[in-house]
Amino acid sequence: DYEAFERFIRQRGAQYEWSAPLEKNEIEIDESQIQIEAIESLDALRPFGPGFEMPVFKISKPAIKNLYDFQNARHRRYTLQSGVCCMRFNQPRSEISKSVNRIQCFEGELQISEYRGRKQASFMIDKIVYD
């Protein structure tokens, strides 16, 4: 029923603020938008693949509360003021000594982590842009 589908999309779309992507495949988000329900809603856009790539999400000026290095500083977990966990796996050695105050943005993807039956929304960092 195309008409019902169109009404549904228009009704749900009116609830969101839309803005043009910064680049072809990049969407800027606020850390408050990193929630399980929002990440699960991305499943409606699947399957991702050639010609229909998963968007890259960008958090500008992340408010970093603390960070934790593990496995001999190969990986780093940033916790934002909102409580959102941002993970950087296999960080380059050149990033270890850089100040978090110089971070302009995180680029990566949204993910739901599950541990002992507890789900948590997280941000997987692919790239960190410094000033």
mmCIF file with all atom_site columns, N, CA, C and O in Angstrom, residues 7 9-10 18-20 26 28 46 56 70 81-83 89 92 106 120 124:
data_model
loop_
_atom_site.group_PDB
_atom_site.id
_atom_site.type_symbol
_atom_site.label_atom_id
_atom_site.label_alt_id
_atom_site.label_comp_id
_atom_site.label_asym_id
_atom_site.label_entity_id
_atom_site.label_seq_id
_atom_site.pdbx_PDB_ins_code
_atom_site.Cartn_x
_atom_site.Cartn_y
_atom_site.Cartn_z
_atom_site.occupancy
_atom_site.B_iso_or_equiv
_atom_site.pdbx_formal_charge
_atom_site.auth_seq_id
_atom_site.auth_comp_id
_atom_site.auth_asym_id
_atom_site.auth_atom_id
_atom_site.pdbx_PDB_model_num
ATOM 1  N N  . ARG A 1 7   ? 2.390  8.206  3.596  1.00 0.00 ? 7   ARG A N  1
ATOM 2  C CA . ARG A 1 7   ? 1.890  8.939  4.771  1.00 0.00 ? 7   ARG A CA 1
ATOM 3  C C  . ARG A 1 7   ? 2.791  8.682  5.983  1.00 0.00 ? 7   ARG A C  1
ATOM 4  O O  . ARG A 1 7   ? 3.124  9.594  6.732  1.00 0.00 ? 7   ARG A O  1
ATOM 5  N N  . ILE A 1 9   ? 5.992  7.789  6.039  1.00 0.00 ? 9   ILE A N  1
ATOM 6  C CA . ILE A 1 9   ? 7.288  8.436  5.855  1.00 0.00 ? 9   ILE A CA 1
ATOM 7  C C  . ILE A 1 9   ? 7.173  9.944  6.082  1.00 0.00 ? 9   ILE A C  1
ATOM 8  O O  . ILE A 1 9   ? 8.000  10.539 6.766  1.00 0.00 ? 9   ILE A O  1
ATOM 9  N N  . ARG A 1 10  ? 6.155  10.560 5.546  1.00 0.00 ? 10  ARG A N  1
ATOM 10 C CA . ARG A 1 10  ? 5.984  12.011 5.741  1.00 0.00 ? 10  ARG A CA 1
ATOM 11 C C  . ARG A 1 10  ? 5.738  12.341 7.215  1.00 0.00 ? 10  ARG A C  1
ATOM 12 O O  . ARG A 1 10  ? 6.271  13.313 7.735  1.00 0.00 ? 10  ARG A O  1
ATOM 13 N N  . TRP A 1 18  ? 16.447 17.856 9.417  1.00 0.00 ? 18  TRP A N  1
ATOM 14 C CA . TRP A 1 18  ? 17.329 17.378 8.361  1.00 0.00 ? 18  TRP A CA 1
ATOM 15 C C  . TRP A 1 18  ? 18.299 18.475 7.973  1.00 0.00 ? 18  TRP A C  1
ATOM 16 O O  . TRP A 1 18  ? 17.952 19.643 7.951  1.00 0.00 ? 18  TRP A O  1
ATOM 17 N N  . SER A 1 19  ? 19.511 18.082 7.665  1.00 0.00 ? 19  SER A N  1
ATOM 18 C CA . SER A 1 19  ? 20.496 19.015 7.136  1.00 0.00 ? 19  SER A CA 1
ATOM 19 C C  . SER A 1 19  ? 21.310 18.288 6.078  1.00 0.00 ? 19  SER A C  1
ATOM 20 O O  . SER A 1 19  ? 21.421 17.070 6.104  1.00 0.00 ? 19  SER A O  1
ATOM 21 N N  . ALA A 1 20  ? 21.872 19.068 5.187  1.00 0.00 ? 20  ALA A N  1
ATOM 22 C CA . ALA A 1 20  ? 22.665 18.468 4.111  1.00 0.00 ? 20  ALA A CA 1
ATOM 23 C C  . ALA A 1 20  ? 23.934 17.850 4.681  1.00 0.00 ? 20  ALA A C  1
ATOM 24 O O  . ALA A 1 20  ? 24.553 18.406 5.592  1.00 0.00 ? 20  ALA A O  1
ATOM 25 N N  . GLU A 1 26  ? 28.812 11.747 4.624  1.00 0.00 ? 26  GLU A N  1
ATOM 26 C CA . GLU A 1 26  ? 29.102 12.138 5.990  1.00 0.00 ? 26  GLU A CA 1
ATOM 27 C C  . GLU A 1 26  ? 27.899 12.841 6.626  1.00 0.00 ? 26  GLU A C  1
ATOM 28 O O  . GLU A 1 26  ? 27.308 13.720 6.026  1.00 0.00 ? 26  GLU A O  1
ATOM 29 N N  . GLU A 1 28  ? 26.770 14.817 10.204 1.00 0.00 ? 28  GLU A N  1
ATOM 30 C CA . GLU A 1 28  ? 27.169 15.349 11.506 1.00 0.00 ? 28  GLU A CA 1
ATOM 31 C C  . GLU A 1 28  ? 26.055 15.087 12.509 1.00 0.00 ? 28  GLU A C  1
ATOM 32 O O  . GLU A 1 28  ? 24.879 15.323 12.231 1.00 0.00 ? 28  GLU A O  1
ATOM 33 N N  . ARG A 1 46  ? 19.207 -0.774 5.613  1.00 0.00 ? 46  ARG A N  1
ATOM 34 C CA . ARG A 1 46  ? 20.034 -1.883 5.131  1.00 0.00 ? 46  ARG A CA 1
ATOM 35 C C  . ARG A 1 46  ? 19.428 -2.518 3.891  1.00 0.00 ? 46  ARG A C  1
ATOM 36 O O  . ARG A 1 46  ? 18.253 -2.400 3.673  1.00 0.00 ? 46  ARG A O  1
ATOM 37 N N  . VAL A 1 56  ? 29.125 7.847  7.108  1.00 0.00 ? 56  VAL A N  1
ATOM 38 C CA . VAL A 1 56  ? 30.150 8.138  8.109  1.00 0.00 ? 56  VAL A CA 1
ATOM 39 C C  . VAL A 1 56  ? 29.566 9.215  9.010  1.00 0.00 ? 56  VAL A C  1
ATOM 40 O O  . VAL A 1 56  ? 29.082 10.241 8.534  1.00 0.00 ? 56  VAL A O  1
ATOM 41 N N  . PHE A 1 70  ? 44.313 1.042  26.572 1.00 0.00 ? 70  PHE A N  1
ATOM 42 C CA . PHE A 1 70  ? 44.498 -0.348 26.970 1.00 0.00 ? 70  PHE A CA 1
ATOM 43 C C  . PHE A 1 70  ? 45.226 -1.108 25.882 1.00 0.00 ? 70  PHE A C  1
ATOM 44 O O  . PHE A 1 70  ? 45.374 -0.629 24.760 1.00 0.00 ? 70  PHE A O  1
ATOM 45 N N  . GLN A 1 81  ? 31.147 13.740 27.896 1.00 0.00 ? 81  GLN A N  1
ATOM 46 C CA . GLN A 1 81  ? 30.405 14.301 29.024 1.00 0.00 ? 81  GLN A CA 1
ATOM 47 C C  . GLN A 1 81  ? 29.009 13.693 29.138 1.00 0.00 ? 81  GLN A C  1
ATOM 48 O O  . GLN A 1 81  ? 28.496 13.533 30.232 1.00 0.00 ? 81  GLN A O  1
ATOM 49 N N  . SER A 1 82  ? 28.416 13.336 28.021 1.00 0.00 ? 82  SER A N  1
ATOM 50 C CA . SER A 1 82  ? 27.077 12.746 28.018 1.00 0.00 ? 82  SER A CA 1
ATOM 51 C C  . SER A 1 82  ? 27.085 11.293 28.483 1.00 0.00 ? 82  SER A C  1
ATOM 52 O O  . SER A 1 82  ? 26.029 10.702 28.669 1.00 0.00 ? 82  SER A O  1
ATOM 53 N N  . GLY A 1 83  ? 28.278 10.706 28.629 1.00 0.00 ? 83  GLY A N  1
ATOM 54 C CA . GLY A 1 83  ? 28.398 9.308  29.022 1.00 0.00 ? 83  GLY A CA 1
ATOM 55 C C  . GLY A 1 83  ? 28.595 8.369  27.847 1.00 0.00 ? 83  GLY A C  1
ATOM 56 O O  . GLY A 1 83  ? 28.829 7.177  28.029 1.00 0.00 ? 83  GLY A O  1
ATOM 57 N N  . PHE A 1 89  ? 40.143 1.782  17.991 1.00 0.00 ? 89  PHE A N  1
ATOM 58 C CA . PHE A 1 89  ? 40.975 0.586  17.956 1.00 0.00 ? 89  PHE A CA 1
ATOM 59 C C  . PHE A 1 89  ? 42.144 0.809  17.007 1.00 0.00 ? 89  PHE A C  1
ATOM 60 O O  . PHE A 1 89  ? 42.027 1.502  16.014 1.00 0.00 ? 89  PHE A O  1
ATOM 61 N N  . PRO A 1 92  ? 46.990 4.961  15.690 1.00 0.00 ? 92  PRO A N  1
ATOM 62 C CA . PRO A 1 92  ? 48.379 5.165  15.273 1.00 0.00 ? 92  PRO A CA 1
ATOM 63 C C  . PRO A 1 92  ? 49.220 5.694  16.432 1.00 0.00 ? 92  PRO A C  1
ATOM 64 O O  . PRO A 1 92  ? 48.733 6.441  17.278 1.00 0.00 ? 92  PRO A O  1
ATOM 65 N N  . PHE A 1 106 ? 35.498 13.598 15.694 1.00 0.00 ? 106 PHE A N  1
ATOM 66 C CA . PHE A 1 106 ? 35.612 12.156 15.513 1.00 0.00 ? 106 PHE A CA 1
ATOM 67 C C  . PHE A 1 106 ? 34.798 11.797 14.285 1.00 0.00 ? 106 PHE A C  1
ATOM 68 O O  . PHE A 1 106 ? 33.701 12.312 14.097 1.00 0.00 ? 106 PHE A O  1
ATOM 69 N N  . GLN A 1 120 ? 24.487 -1.162 24.952 1.00 0.00 ? 120 GLN A N  1
ATOM 70 C CA . GLN A 1 120 ? 25.014 0.187  25.103 1.00 0.00 ? 120 GLN A CA 1
ATOM 71 C C  . GLN A 1 120 ? 25.303 0.769  23.721 1.00 0.00 ? 120 GLN A C  1
ATOM 72 O O  . GLN A 1 120 ? 25.917 0.109  22.882 1.00 0.00 ? 120 GLN A O  1
ATOM 73 N N  . MET A 1 124 ? 32.194 4.127  17.170 1.00 0.00 ? 124 MET A N  1
ATOM 74 C CA . MET A 1 124 ? 33.458 3.507  16.786 1.00 0.00 ? 124 MET A CA 1
ATOM 75 C C  . MET A 1 124 ? 34.224 4.496  15.900 1.00 0.00 ? 124 MET A C  1
ATOM 76 O O  . MET A 1 124 ? 33.785 4.811  14.793 1.00 0.00 ? 124 MET A O  1
#
